[in-house]
Amino acid sequence: MTGFVLPAGEGKLAWPEPPGLAEGSYRVSGGVGGLNFQWQELLNASARLAAVAEDAAGVYSELLLVQTVLHGPRLFLVPGRLLAQDAVSDSMAQLAVSLVEIRRLAEEVEAAHARYRLAEAAAAWGMDQLNGSTWWLSTPIGALANEGRPTLDGAERLVNHGPAALLQLLGVPPVMAGLLLKTVPGGRTAEGRAAVLVHSANSFGLLRAAPVAAKRACTAEPREVELAPTAAALLERAEAAADAGPGTIEILEVPSPEGTRWVVTLPGTQTSGSAEASANPFDETGVAEALAANSRHTAAAVSDALAEAGAAAGEPVVLVGYSQGGMHAVNLAADEDFRARHNVEYVVTAGSPVGGVALPPGTRGLHLEHEQDWVPGADGQANPDTRDRVTVTLTDKVSTPPGEDGGLGPGHDFANYVAGARLLETSTDASVADSAAALGTVLAGGGAARQHLFTLRRQPPPKPKPLPVPFDFMKDRRVPYDFMKDRPPAPAVHSLSGISNPPPIIWNPDQQRRSPSQPPATRSERADGGAN
């Protein structure tokens, strides 16, 4: 990828070029070589040109005043007046030409940027329409060639277009399905839909996050480890944290003459085999916490662990995470409360869906993905193409070794990500090189570091409130008051029909009422009773 230049004297611009396949088996987006940053630099240059043009216009006005004075009668006999007039006239003519050229370049940049944005929006709309009509075919075809798992692009298509298709299968018209996903709270984005599902599971006592506590894993003195200031070396620490035991994180204390640096490494998902929360905060419920709760419990525990390890406010912190650990790392970097206590300067993730989380300005990020890994695509969107965030997508063909468990797929294999990170150490790509230099600066060149291990444990989640028991009408029914119980017997009534002792009839202000045990009254009885 190449940047832009403003060739002197030619009045032409070298426009940004789209990112292509780098010298290794990967492609790069974002960073100083990304399209957005190149266009932003061009726009900044255009703004500077406009400012120069304004200054030049002011100089032109001053030269015009000088020219007016030189043509005045008081300087008519001054020697050299004509030469001065000619010099000022030549300067004004050259400045006028430069003004026109500078303004033309500024307008050309702005017009080109507007055309690029329109073309980009049109292309994105076209691809979305194409994916919306073909995802049901392209996604399974890609999965067939990927050991039955969706690819990175296939997962994004499935997340973006699958819910609408499911609603249509349930009988919802396509237009209504689209409106429903846009209007229902959380339905507009993949993160929102995931949060809705998590909250729904919480009502059944599943995936319920709870406060997490950090405890030093070993009482012995921290041991020293050698740390290289590279992304591969940092990712390898994630494996060391996982090997230390379930729920364990590693904190490296990196001393330097400029001050101490800190590296926090968070492991990937450590499955418990159940949707119910366990004591390990990196179980399946940990994924739910990262999606629906912004990792607030994990952030509090990591902050306490940093404080116990000796991290002071303002000291640089690097967050590293694989899979679920990467989700937590980005959430921590974006959390205002966590940043109030710790100065997060760099984040490294591998195989993590982090496209929906915005890092604060100035926080650098390096994100590793693999085109055969569906996990980073589970958020349904690409990572932001900004100056501070670089995404490296590995493109080498990988497969599960014979006899081994495929897990989430060969593209999500941790060893493949470490190998891909090693490729970046010799990369000449502008974005990768700039990001690597920034990491080396944050870590002050690396070197000997002291290891602190902390075990994180989740408190038992609160029990869900029991659902209300349906009302039992037969059990809890109220017996109506029996008005016949406390009434004296009615006097005998003789009728013309010859019945000497008809059943007693009780007079009610609203209606005539008989005991349920008595036979229905005859017409004559009703007539006689009404007469009384």
PDB file of C-alpha atoms in Angstrom, residues 212-214 249-251 264-266 282 295-309 311 317 319 328 332 338 341-342 454 456:
ATOM      1  CA  VAL A 212     -15.764 -11.447  39.961  1.00  0.00           C
ATOM      2  CA  ALA A 213     -12.991 -11.398  42.573  1.00  0.00           C
ATOM      3  CA  ALA A 214      -9.237 -11.610  41.918  1.00  0.00           C
ATOM      4  CA  ILE A 249      -4.739 -14.179  34.164  1.00  0.00           C
ATOM      5  CA  GLU A 250      -1.130 -13.077  33.836  1.00  0.00           C
ATOM      6  CA  ILE A 251       0.174  -9.600  34.645  1.00  0.00           C
ATOM      7  CA  VAL A 264      -2.378  -7.995  31.147  1.00  0.00           C
ATOM      8  CA  THR A 265      -3.082 -11.262  29.323  1.00  0.00           C
ATOM      9  CA  LEU A 266      -6.599 -12.729  29.264  1.00  0.00           C
ATOM     10  CA  PHE A 282     -14.019 -17.308  31.362  1.00  0.00           C
ATOM     11  CA  SER A 295     -17.255  -7.020  30.798  1.00  0.00           C
ATOM     12  CA  ARG A 296     -17.974  -4.839  33.816  1.00  0.00           C
ATOM     13  CA  HIS A 297     -17.364  -7.624  36.367  1.00  0.00           C
ATOM     14  CA  THR A 298     -14.167  -8.782  34.676  1.00  0.00           C
ATOM     15  CA  ALA A 299     -12.987  -5.176  34.398  1.00  0.00           C
ATOM     16  CA  ALA A 300     -13.378  -4.643  38.144  1.00  0.00           C
ATOM     17  CA  ALA A 301     -11.445  -7.826  38.934  1.00  0.00           C
ATOM     18  CA  VAL A 302      -8.606  -7.012  36.507  1.00  0.00           C
ATOM     19  CA  SER A 303      -8.368  -3.501  37.929  1.00  0.00           C
ATOM     20  CA  ASP A 304      -8.068  -4.890  41.464  1.00  0.00           C
ATOM     21  CA  ALA A 305      -5.399  -7.353  40.309  1.00  0.00           C
ATOM     22  CA  LEU A 306      -3.375  -4.552  38.695  1.00  0.00           C
ATOM     23  CA  ALA A 307      -3.576  -2.502  41.867  1.00  0.00           C
ATOM     24  CA  GLU A 308      -2.444  -5.438  44.008  1.00  0.00           C
ATOM     25  CA  ALA A 309       0.445  -6.101  41.616  1.00  0.00           C
ATOM     26  CA  ALA A 311       0.394  -0.684  39.058  1.00  0.00           C
ATOM     27  CA  VAL A 317      -0.975  -0.768  30.230  1.00  0.00           C
ATOM     28  CA  LEU A 319      -4.142  -5.579  27.148  1.00  0.00           C
ATOM     29  CA  HIS A 328     -12.763  -8.466  27.364  1.00  0.00           C
ATOM     30  CA  LEU A 332     -11.720  -2.831  29.230  1.00  0.00           C
ATOM     31  CA  PHE A 338     -11.236   1.220  33.987  1.00  0.00           C
ATOM     32  CA  ARG A 341      -7.588   3.990  37.002  1.00  0.00           C
ATOM     33  CA  HIS A 342      -5.301   2.680  34.259  1.00  0.00           C
ATOM     34  CA  PHE A 454      -4.070 -13.979  39.610  1.00  0.00           C
ATOM     35  CA  LEU A 456     -10.393 -14.845  38.997  1.00  0.00           C
TER      36      LEU A 456
END
